[in-house]
Tab-separated table of C-alpha atoms and ligand atoms in Angstrom:
chain	number	residue	atom	x	y	z
A	1	UNK	CA	-22.145	-27.966	-0.212
A	2	UNK	CA	-21.233	-29.358	3.007
A	3	UNK	CA	-19.367	-26.916	5.478
A	4	UNK	CA	-16.371	-28.542	7.208
A	5	UNK	CA	-14.983	-25.484	9.195
A	6	UNK	CA	-16.474	-22.279	10.169
A	7	UNK	CA	-14.783	-19.606	12.111
A	8	UNK	CA	-16.451	-16.121	12.952
A	9	UNK	CA	-14.641	-13.226	14.635
A	10	UNK	CA	-15.463	-9.430	15.395
A	11	UNK	CA	-12.438	-7.373	15.020
A	12	UNK	CA	-13.490	-3.995	16.050
A	13	UNK	CA	-16.534	-3.200	13.865
A	14	UNK	CA	-15.316	-5.714	11.345
A	15	UNK	CA	-16.931	-9.035	10.843
A	16	UNK	CA	-14.406	-11.729	9.717
A	17	UNK	CA	-15.912	-15.278	8.604
A	18	UNK	CA	-13.830	-18.259	7.209
A	19	UNK	CA	-15.717	-21.021	5.628
A	20	UNK	CA	-14.181	-24.379	4.443
A	21	UNK	CA	-16.446	-26.799	2.419
A	22	UNK	CA	-15.425	-30.456	2.416
A	23	UNK	CA	-13.109	-30.183	-0.599
A	24	UNK	CA	-14.828	-31.402	-3.836
A	25	UNK	CA	-11.474	-31.481	-5.546
A	26	UNK	CA	-7.942	-32.363	-4.276
A	27	UNK	CA	-5.359	-29.766	-4.805
A	28	UNK	CA	-7.509	-26.593	-5.257
A	29	UNK	CA	-5.332	-24.470	-3.186
A	30	UNK	CA	-2.341	-22.620	-4.285
A	31	UNK	CA	0.646	-24.038	-2.296
A	32	UNK	CA	3.217	-21.366	-3.460
A	33	UNK	CA	1.124	-18.537	-1.984
A	34	UNK	CA	0.955	-17.663	1.878
A	35	UNK	CA	-2.391	-17.928	3.493
A	36	UNK	CA	-4.494	-14.640	3.133
A	37	UNK	CA	-4.136	-12.254	5.981
A	38	UNK	CA	-7.760	-11.347	6.804
A	39	UNK	CA	-6.532	-9.370	9.815
A	40	UNK	CA	-4.630	-7.261	7.326
A	41	UNK	CA	-7.719	-6.956	5.082
A	42	UNK	CA	-9.745	-5.678	8.237
A	43	UNK	CA	-7.041	-3.196	8.828
A	44	UNK	CA	-7.303	-1.959	5.366
A	45	UNK	CA	-10.986	-1.560	5.738
A	46	UNK	CA	-10.801	0.399	8.887
A	47	UNK	CA	-8.366	2.601	7.227
A	48	UNK	CA	-10.697	3.143	4.206
A	49	UNK	CA	-13.571	4.022	6.775
A	50	UNK	CA	-11.341	6.492	8.461
A	51	UNK	CA	-10.822	8.145	5.184
A	52	UNK	CA	-14.622	8.523	4.479
A	53	UNK	CA	-15.935	5.242	2.979
A	54	UNK	CA	-19.241	4.132	4.749
A	55	UNK	CA	-18.352	0.527	4.125
A	56	UNK	CA	-16.160	-2.156	2.810
A	57	UNK	CA	-16.173	-5.657	1.894
A	58	UNK	CA	-13.604	-8.252	0.697
A	59	UNK	CA	-14.150	-12.024	-0.251
A	60	UNK	CA	-11.311	-14.203	-1.040
A	61	UNK	CA	-12.065	-17.622	-2.507
A	62	UNK	CA	-9.642	-20.504	-3.063
A	63	UNK	CA	-10.939	-23.895	-3.931
A	64	UNK	CA	-13.428	-24.963	-1.027
A	65	UNK	CA	-12.214	-22.187	1.272
A	66	UNK	CA	-13.588	-18.764	1.260
A	67	UNK	CA	-12.734	-15.821	3.609
A	68	UNK	CA	-15.288	-12.848	4.178
A	69	UNK	CA	-14.360	-9.636	5.631
A	70	UNK	CA	-17.144	-6.840	5.991
A	71	UNK	CA	-16.875	-3.451	7.749
A	72	UNK	CA	-19.121	-0.544	8.163
A	73	UNK	CA	-22.474	0.194	6.493
A	74	UNK	CA	-24.189	-0.794	3.255
A	75	UNK	CA	-26.828	1.699	3.841
A	76	UNK	CA	-26.049	4.831	6.021
A	77	UNK	CA	-29.683	5.969	6.425
A	78	UNK	CA	-30.801	2.562	7.514
A	79	UNK	CA	-27.644	1.757	9.131
A	80	UNK	CA	-27.533	-1.646	7.660
A	81	UNK	CA	-24.280	-3.444	8.227
A	82	UNK	CA	-22.191	-4.300	5.223
A	83	UNK	CA	-21.788	-7.932	4.342
A	84	UNK	CA	-19.743	-9.780	1.686
A	85	UNK	CA	-22.922	-10.913	-0.209
A	86	UNK	CA	-24.184	-7.621	-1.387
A	87	UNK	CA	-24.413	-6.572	-4.991
A	88	UNK	CA	-22.745	-3.449	-6.278
A	89	UNK	CA	-21.911	-1.477	-9.474
A	90	UNK	CA	-18.563	-2.927	-10.735
A	91	UNK	CA	-17.729	-0.021	-13.121
A	92	UNK	CA	-14.790	-0.932	-15.435
A	93	UNK	CA	-14.662	-4.416	-14.325
A	94	UNK	CA	-17.417	-4.641	-16.888
A	95	UNK	CA	-14.662	-4.304	-19.648
A	96	UNK	CA	-13.322	-7.820	-18.969
A	97	UNK	CA	-16.931	-9.055	-19.410
A	98	UNK	CA	-16.944	-7.247	-22.675
A	99	UNK	CA	-13.770	-8.512	-23.726
A	100	UNK	CA	-14.848	-12.081	-23.173
A	101	UNK	CA	-17.711	-11.651	-25.450
A	102	UNK	CA	-15.577	-9.977	-28.158
A	103	UNK	CA	-12.808	-12.689	-28.038
A	104	UNK	CA	-15.454	-15.450	-28.067
A	105	UNK	CA	-16.547	-13.726	-31.424
A	106	UNK	CA	-12.938	-13.740	-32.639
A	107	UNK	CA	-12.817	-17.510	-31.847
A	108	UNK	CA	-15.934	-17.975	-33.889
A	109	UNK	CA	-14.358	-16.195	-36.883
A	110	UNK	CA	-16.702	-13.287	-36.765
A	111	UNK	CA	-14.224	-10.548	-35.892
A	112	UNK	CA	-10.571	-10.253	-36.696
A	113	UNK	CA	-8.559	-8.604	-33.848
A	114	UNK	CA	-6.219	-6.759	-36.312
A	115	UNK	CA	-8.873	-5.549	-38.693
A	116	UNK	CA	-9.883	-1.775	-38.713
A	117	UNK	CA	-12.572	-1.333	-35.957
A	118	UNK	CA	-14.735	0.636	-38.582
A	119	UNK	CA	-15.277	-2.563	-40.607
A	120	UNK	CA	-17.583	-3.683	-37.792
A	121	UNK	CA	-19.305	-0.448	-36.836
A	122	UNK	CA	-22.564	0.850	-38.178
A	123	UNK	CA	-21.957	3.478	-40.948
A	124	UNK	CA	-22.930	7.019	-40.350
A	125	UNK	CA	-21.065	9.333	-42.668
A	126	UNK	CA	-18.344	10.180	-42.113
A	127	UNK	CA	-16.791	6.996	-40.774
A	128	UNK	CA	-17.741	6.157	-37.086
A	129	UNK	CA	-14.060	6.260	-35.824
A	130	UNK	CA	-11.872	8.879	-37.379
A	131	UNK	CA	-8.932	6.944	-38.285
A	132	UNK	CA	-8.889	3.836	-40.336
A	133	UNK	CA	-5.612	2.548	-38.506
A	134	UNK	CA	-7.602	1.991	-35.226
A	135	UNK	CA	-8.024	-1.757	-34.991
A	136	UNK	CA	-10.224	-3.911	-32.621
A	137	UNK	CA	-6.852	-4.876	-30.677
A	138	UNK	CA	-6.243	-1.074	-30.124
A	139	UNK	CA	-9.612	-0.660	-28.667
A	140	UNK	CA	-9.142	-3.636	-26.368
A	141	UNK	CA	-5.792	-2.686	-25.209
A	142	UNK	CA	-6.513	1.205	-24.860
A	143	UNK	CA	-4.213	1.941	-27.637
A	144	UNK	CA	-6.648	3.513	-30.071
A	145	UNK	CA	-5.872	7.198	-28.929
A	146	UNK	CA	-9.622	7.753	-28.751
A	147	UNK	CA	-10.368	10.680	-26.342
A	148	UNK	CA	-12.191	9.747	-23.238
A	149	UNK	CA	-15.453	11.868	-23.289
A	150	UNK	CA	-16.019	11.034	-19.452
A	151	UNK	CA	-13.064	13.637	-18.772
A	152	UNK	CA	-15.394	16.496	-19.726
A	153	UNK	CA	-18.563	14.821	-18.610
A	154	UNK	CA	-17.350	14.386	-14.946
A	155	UNK	CA	-15.114	17.475	-14.729
A	156	UNK	CA	-17.264	18.699	-11.999
A	157	UNK	CA	-18.340	15.556	-10.170
A	158	UNK	CA	-21.801	15.982	-8.855
A	159	UNK	CA	-23.223	18.261	-11.340
A	160	UNK	CA	-21.758	16.052	-14.101
A	161	UNK	CA	-23.195	13.098	-12.520
A	162	UNK	CA	-26.648	14.547	-11.996
A	163	UNK	CA	-26.673	15.778	-15.561
A	164	UNK	CA	-26.526	12.089	-16.899
A	165	UNK	CA	-27.803	9.813	-14.002
A	166	UNK	CA	-31.121	9.466	-15.810
A	167	UNK	CA	-30.079	9.755	-19.315
A	168	UNK	CA	-30.142	7.065	-22.067
A	169	UNK	CA	-27.321	7.554	-24.685
A	170	UNK	CA	-26.890	5.510	-28.021
A	171	UNK	CA	-23.301	4.136	-28.556
A	172	UNK	CA	-23.073	6.563	-31.472
A	173	UNK	CA	-23.722	9.702	-29.290
A	174	UNK	CA	-21.078	8.545	-26.841
A	175	UNK	CA	-18.609	8.000	-29.835
A	176	UNK	CA	-19.632	11.485	-31.238
A	177	UNK	CA	-18.612	13.080	-27.828
A	178	UNK	CA	-15.161	11.400	-28.186
A	179	UNK	CA	-14.593	11.983	-31.873
A	180	UNK	CA	-15.303	15.748	-31.502
A	181	UNK	CA	-11.744	15.871	-29.977
A	182	UNK	CA	-8.481	14.910	-31.785
A	183	UNK	CA	-7.094	11.477	-30.739
A	184	UNK	CA	-4.705	11.377	-27.861
A	185	UNK	CA	-1.885	9.499	-29.909
A	186	UNK	CA	-1.716	7.988	-33.217
A	187	UNK	CA	-3.475	4.470	-33.225
A	188	UNK	CA	-1.091	1.813	-31.650
A	189	UNK	CA	1.448	4.453	-30.541
A	190	UNK	CA	0.712	4.532	-26.698
A	191	UNK	CA	-1.401	3.391	-24.029
A	192	UNK	CA	-4.162	5.788	-23.121
A	193	UNK	CA	-7.106	4.525	-21.061
A	194	UNK	CA	-10.408	5.520	-22.418
A	195	UNK	CA	-13.953	4.471	-21.833
A	196	UNK	CA	-14.596	5.265	-25.448
A	197	UNK	CA	-12.745	2.084	-26.509
A	198	UNK	CA	-15.140	-0.156	-24.803
A	199	UNK	CA	-18.239	1.795	-25.947
A	200	UNK	CA	-16.976	1.061	-29.438
A	201	UNK	CA	-16.553	-2.608	-28.622
A	202	UNK	CA	-20.090	-2.579	-27.442
A	203	UNK	CA	-21.281	-1.211	-30.752
A	204	UNK	CA	-19.138	-3.667	-32.621
A	205	UNK	CA	-20.557	-6.767	-30.691
A	206	UNK	CA	-24.178	-5.592	-31.468
A	207	UNK	CA	-23.354	-4.627	-35.081
A	208	UNK	CA	-21.812	-7.901	-35.837
A	209	UNK	CA	-24.352	-10.192	-34.210
A	210	UNK	CA	-27.516	-8.174	-34.365
A	211	UNK	CA	-28.110	-9.097	-30.520
A	212	UNK	CA	-27.840	-6.689	-27.503
A	213	UNK	CA	-24.655	-6.985	-25.286
A	214	UNK	CA	-26.976	-7.847	-22.349
A	215	UNK	CA	-27.939	-11.110	-24.166
A	216	UNK	CA	-24.419	-11.996	-24.891
A	217	UNK	CA	-23.280	-11.414	-21.161
A	218	UNK	CA	-26.190	-13.565	-20.150
A	219	UNK	CA	-25.850	-16.305	-22.682
A	220	UNK	CA	-22.079	-16.459	-22.866
A	221	UNK	CA	-20.941	-15.694	-19.191
A	222	UNK	CA	-23.759	-15.242	-16.554
A	223	UNK	CA	-25.699	-18.392	-17.368
A	224	UNK	CA	-23.025	-20.900	-17.999
A	225	UNK	CA	-21.047	-19.802	-14.890
A	226	UNK	CA	-24.273	-19.568	-12.774
A	227	UNK	CA	-23.476	-16.015	-11.822
A	228	UNK	CA	-26.863	-15.374	-10.074
A	229	UNK	CA	-25.879	-12.084	-8.658
A	230	UNK	CA	-24.727	-10.662	-11.772
A	231	UNK	CA	-26.735	-8.565	-14.293
A	232	UNK	CA	-26.634	-5.830	-17.052
A	233	UNK	CA	-29.984	-3.979	-16.764
A	234	UNK	CA	-29.225	-0.939	-18.796
A	235	UNK	CA	-30.980	1.570	-18.739
A	236	UNK	CA	-32.781	0.492	-15.643
A	237	UNK	CA	-31.740	2.611	-12.821
A	238	UNK	CA	-32.169	0.270	-9.722
A	239	UNK	CA	-30.388	-2.794	-8.341
A	240	UNK	CA	-32.330	-5.840	-7.366
A	241	UNK	CA	-31.772	-8.179	-4.353
A	242	UNK	CA	-29.500	-7.150	-1.606
A	243	UNK	CA	-27.078	-4.723	-2.469
A	244	UNK	CA	-24.781	-1.889	-0.974
A	245	UNK	CA	-25.791	1.732	-1.650
A	246	UNK	CA	-23.163	3.827	-3.254
A	247	UNK	CA	-22.029	7.214	-1.729
A	248	UNK	CA	-20.358	9.831	-3.965
A	249	UNK	CA	-18.073	12.420	-2.371
A	250	UNK	CA	-18.590	15.918	-3.512
A	251	UNK	CA	-15.654	18.061	-4.778
A	252	UNK	CA	-16.298	20.208	-1.831
A	253	UNK	CA	-15.368	17.581	0.694
A	254	UNK	CA	-16.989	19.452	3.560
A	255	UNK	CA	-20.464	18.823	2.025
A	256	UNK	CA	-22.218	15.513	2.678
A	257	UNK	CA	-21.829	12.521	0.485
A	258	UNK	CA	-24.422	12.106	-2.238
A	259	UNK	CA	-26.280	8.935	-2.532
A	260	UNK	CA	-25.586	7.788	-6.076
A	261	UNK	CA	-26.984	4.296	-6.157
A	262	UNK	CA	-29.799	4.770	-8.683
A	263	UNK	CA	-28.537	5.641	-12.318
A	264	UNK	CA	-28.784	4.409	-15.750
A	265	UNK	CA	-25.007	4.150	-16.169
A	266	UNK	CA	-25.797	4.766	-19.779
A	267	UNK	CA	-22.541	6.948	-20.028
A	268	UNK	CA	-20.615	3.779	-19.698
A	269	UNK	CA	-22.845	0.739	-20.904
A	270	UNK	CA	-20.345	-1.845	-22.231
A	271	UNK	CA	-17.480	0.019	-20.645
A	272	UNK	CA	-19.013	-0.018	-17.055
A	273	UNK	CA	-22.570	-0.968	-16.428
A	274	UNK	CA	-22.538	-4.542	-15.097
A	275	UNK	CA	-23.770	-5.234	-11.564
A	276	UNK	CA	-22.370	-8.107	-9.576
A	277	UNK	CA	-21.214	-9.317	-6.221
A	278	UNK	CA	-17.810	-10.624	-4.706
A	279	UNK	CA	-18.574	-14.342	-4.937
A	280	UNK	CA	-19.695	-13.962	-8.763
A	281	UNK	CA	-16.707	-11.778	-9.585
A	282	UNK	CA	-14.313	-14.335	-8.038
A	283	UNK	CA	-15.979	-17.096	-9.852
A	284	UNK	CA	-15.767	-15.056	-13.123
A	285	UNK	CA	-12.055	-14.237	-12.999
A	286	UNK	CA	-11.224	-17.787	-11.719
A	287	UNK	CA	-13.155	-19.429	-14.690
A	288	UNK	CA	-11.538	-16.903	-17.195
A	289	UNK	CA	-7.859	-17.500	-16.085
A	290	UNK	CA	-8.338	-21.175	-15.627
A	291	UNK	CA	-9.577	-21.343	-19.361
A	292	UNK	CA	-13.145	-22.010	-19.003
A	293	UNK	CA	-14.472	-19.072	-20.965
A	294	UNK	CA	-12.041	-18.737	-23.903
A	295	UNK	CA	-10.063	-21.083	-26.153
A	296	UNK	CA	-6.287	-21.118	-25.353
A	297	UNK	CA	-5.313	-18.710	-28.348
A	298	UNK	CA	-7.809	-15.979	-27.094
A	299	UNK	CA	-6.843	-16.391	-23.470
A	300	UNK	CA	-3.200	-16.086	-24.405
A	301	UNK	CA	-3.967	-12.766	-26.489
A	302	UNK	CA	-5.886	-11.377	-23.345
A	303	UNK	CA	-3.212	-12.196	-20.948
A	304	UNK	CA	-0.306	-10.894	-23.048
A	305	UNK	CA	0.447	-7.941	-20.839
A	306	UNK	CA	2.343	-4.671	-21.707
A	307	UNK	CA	3.693	-2.647	-18.879
A	308	UNK	CA	1.788	0.673	-18.338
A	309	UNK	CA	3.666	2.174	-15.577
A	310	UNK	CA	7.323	3.051	-15.489
A	311	UNK	CA	8.105	0.564	-12.645
A	312	UNK	CA	6.497	-2.194	-14.816
A	313	UNK	CA	4.320	-3.233	-11.777
A	314	UNK	CA	1.027	-2.366	-13.533
A	315	UNK	CA	0.238	-3.899	-17.031
A	316	UNK	CA	-2.574	-4.185	-19.423
A	317	UNK	CA	-3.455	-7.005	-21.823
A	318	UNK	CA	-6.827	-7.111	-23.518
A	319	UNK	CA	-9.528	-5.722	-21.271
A	320	UNK	CA	-7.444	-7.181	-18.417
A	321	UNK	CA	-5.165	-5.546	-15.642
A	322	UNK	CA	-2.072	-7.180	-14.232
A	323	UNK	CA	-0.574	-6.019	-10.888
A	324	UNK	CA	2.761	-7.277	-9.505
A	325	UNK	CA	2.370	-7.290	-5.722
A	326	UNK	CA	4.973	-6.730	-2.975
A	327	UNK	CA	5.677	-10.464	-2.840
A	328	UNK	CA	6.452	-10.631	-6.576
A	329	UNK	CA	3.074	-12.401	-7.274
A	330	UNK	CA	1.288	-11.091	-10.283
A	331	UNK	CA	-2.353	-11.136	-10.259
A	332	UNK	CA	-4.982	-10.236	-13.128
A	333	UNK	CA	-8.342	-8.592	-13.099
A	334	UNK	CA	-9.706	-5.284	-13.250
A	335	UNK	CA	-10.458	-2.186	-11.139
A	336	UNK	CA	-13.762	-0.230	-11.299
A	337	UNK	CA	-14.867	3.271	-10.286
A	338	UNK	CA	-18.489	4.257	-10.776
A	339	UNK	CA	-20.149	6.890	-8.747
A	340	UNK	CA	-20.448	5.643	-5.109
A	341	UNK	CA	-18.405	2.301	-5.858
A	342	UNK	CA	-14.785	1.488	-5.958
A	343	UNK	CA	-13.931	-2.307	-6.856
A	344	UNK	CA	-10.940	-4.436	-7.203
A	345	UNK	CA	-11.479	-7.930	-8.566
A	346	UNK	CA	-8.238	-9.997	-9.152
A	347	UNK	CA	-7.087	-13.553	-9.518
A	348	UNK	CA	-3.987	-15.668	-9.700
A	349	UNK	CA	-2.725	-16.761	-13.351
A	350	UNK	CA	-4.026	-20.133	-12.652
A	351	UNK	CA	-7.365	-18.716	-11.216
A	352	UNK	CA	-7.003	-20.762	-8.082
A	353	UNK	CA	-7.152	-17.784	-5.707
A	354	UNK	CA	-9.457	-14.818	-6.370
A	355	UNK	CA	-10.495	-11.817	-4.366
A	356	UNK	CA	-12.946	-8.985	-4.885
A	357	UNK	CA	-13.021	-5.918	-2.679
A	358	UNK	CA	-15.383	-2.934	-2.566
A	359	UNK	CA	-15.623	0.411	-0.894
A	360	UNK	CA	-19.096	2.114	-1.254
A	361	UNK	CA	-17.818	5.515	-2.064
A	362	UNK	CA	-15.843	7.351	-4.808
A	363	UNK	CA	-14.327	10.634	-5.860
A	364	UNK	CA	-11.975	9.908	-2.878
A	365	UNK	CA	-8.563	8.702	-4.309
A	366	UNK	CA	-7.241	8.197	-0.859
A	367	UNK	CA	-9.925	5.485	-0.190
A	368	UNK	CA	-9.278	3.807	-3.647
A	369	UNK	CA	-5.568	3.715	-3.023
A	370	UNK	CA	-6.088	2.144	0.531
A	371	UNK	CA	-8.582	-0.336	-0.716
A	372	UNK	CA	-5.985	-1.452	-3.300
A	373	UNK	CA	-3.846	-2.814	-0.206
A	374	UNK	CA	-6.370	-5.633	0.129
A	375	UNK	CA	-4.532	-7.141	-2.872
A	376	UNK	CA	-1.428	-7.616	-0.798
A	377	UNK	CA	-3.202	-8.875	2.124
A	378	UNK	CA	-5.109	-11.416	0.037
A	379	UNK	CA	-2.262	-12.765	-2.021
A	380	UNK	CA	0.853	-11.970	0.075
A	381	UNK	CA	-0.284	-12.573	3.503
A	382	UNK	CA	1.186	-9.415	4.773
A	383	UNK	CA	0.739	-8.115	8.299
A	384	UNK	CA	-1.909	-5.322	8.745
A	385	UNK	CA	0.693	-2.528	9.695
A	386	UNK	CA	2.861	-3.210	6.520
A	387	UNK	CA	-0.173	-3.335	4.280
A	388	UNK	CA	-1.545	-0.062	5.418
A	389	UNK	CA	2.150	1.574	5.347
A	390	UNK	CA	2.507	0.185	1.781
A	391	UNK	CA	-0.874	1.540	0.741
A	392	UNK	CA	0.145	4.960	1.915
A	393	UNK	CA	3.541	4.959	0.406
A	394	UNK	CA	2.265	3.695	-3.119
A	395	UNK	CA	-0.188	6.105	-4.437
A	396	UNK	CA	1.546	5.992	-7.676
A	397	UNK	CA	1.485	2.287	-7.933
A	398	UNK	CA	-2.228	1.927	-7.156
A	399	UNK	CA	-3.687	5.016	-8.915
A	400	UNK	CA	-4.707	4.511	-12.522
A	401	UNK	CA	-2.721	5.860	-15.393
A	402	UNK	CA	-5.720	8.040	-16.339
A	403	UNK	CA	-5.899	11.230	-18.386
A	404	UNK	CA	-3.591	13.422	-16.734
A	405	UNK	CA	-5.629	16.528	-17.105
A	406	UNK	CA	-8.122	15.353	-14.646
A	407	UNK	CA	-8.042	13.703	-11.200
A	408	UNK	CA	-10.375	10.927	-11.979
A	409	UNK	CA	-10.293	8.740	-8.986
B	501	HEL	S1	-11.847	5.439	-14.649
B	501	HEL	C1	-10.680	4.270	-14.006
B	501	HEL	C2	-11.511	3.093	-13.600
B	501	HEL	N1	-12.399	3.049	-14.782
B	501	HEL	C3	-12.528	4.283	-15.561
B	501	HEL	C4	-14.101	3.998	-15.429
B	501	HEL	C5	-13.743	2.921	-14.426
B	501	HEL	N2	-14.869	5.040	-14.518
B	501	HEL	C6	-15.063	6.368	-15.128
B	501	HEL	O1	-14.754	6.720	-15.977
B	501	HEL	C7	-15.780	7.106	-13.953
B	501	HEL	C8	-15.399	8.363	-13.991
B	501	HEL	C9	-16.067	9.400	-13.036
B	501	HEL	C10	-15.909	8.859	-11.651
B	501	HEL	C11	-16.341	9.899	-10.642
B	501	HEL	C12	-16.191	9.141	-9.173
B	501	HEL	O2	-15.232	9.146	-8.444
B	501	HEL	O3	-17.237	8.583	-8.820
B	501	HEL	N3	-15.219	10.929	-10.542
B	501	HEL	C13	-15.394	12.150	-10.889
B	501	HEL	O4	-16.482	12.682	-11.313
B	501	HEL	C14	-14.220	13.030	-10.856
B	501	HEL	N4	-14.461	14.546	-11.127
B	501	HEL	C15	-9.625	4.308	-14.739
B	501	HEL	C16	-10.293	4.863	-12.497
B	501	HEL	C17	-10.621	1.862	-13.648
B	501	HEL	O5	-10.076	1.586	-12.555
B	501	HEL	O6	-10.454	1.314	-14.651
B	501	HEL	O7	-14.481	2.048	-13.757
């Protein structure tokens, strides 16, 4: 790629770099969107750092142009500066990868979206899922009612994490933790976000094909899209290449952050164990929304969004979140929280502009809410003060509709 323009600026402790390659394709920008406001992104990062994040990064891609904003540290012991190329754990952004695999199987006629999920699960007795009315679509849209076992697992943040960080679970063990509790709602009756749904989907993918999800991610997504920084290495505990370390805040916030980088993420697997970086996430969501991963019918199913908040500004499709921003633009992607890492990865409906942001901390809802303001800055071109003000005023809007009994930031 030939670089046509480069601009580099240091805004306080934040490095802002803009690159423009000679456009390979005419018309790759989105004329209806204002230019991203990188100063606003930098201001959001600085706020996140003042609230306890060691570092933050945001990368925006649009056609031949990319914007890179990095603030603070990727490794607090070595004082390594953050940069936008680093890998990190993407948490529930993994759910969109799992959905692509599943919907490809639907397109191949191997899975029926509206069939009972139990049809595709291995058969311990009694049935793997407790209600025959739970369909594959209910799992993908968080409408099965299946209890989220992570509510109990991480009720106490650090002890919960330490108890599972080196554990390896089977899908069935995780499903059993959920099905020991009653359903949150009758299948189909309500949206109720649960990791259990995407653990069941991982089990379905493996049962139907006889092949590990890792192989499907690789063959169906990572390799064709040349996502060289993306991997699924369960149950290996380490990240390879250049990465940001993750720092988990303790429930007693006077205690120091816990380095939570190394873990199996076996408690999440197909619900949350993908590793990636901002460039690859942007490439993935851009390819997905522009129709390069799924046939038209399956992409339409995936992007048929149902509001999940009273104001209608947040919605969920199949393994895909929608966010309607202050400027009225709706973007599609996913958020992720895994110990030490908060991620936002979203794109426009045509996939032309994509952004991914990371803060390398978690169990700090204030930081997560603040980080969400990079969406407005990336897609609406807002000024920094307005972006930060909006973030502060919109906790409801940017905080996930999670099981109300637990503050799972
Ligand atoms: S939670 C979410 C987010 N999703 C869900 C999934 C993911 N992540 C988890 O289930 C992790 C839960 C524990 C996280 C931990 C922390 O902050 O590191 N918190 C505690 O232990 C609190 N006691 C809906 C927010 C999503 O955005 O989709 O990722």
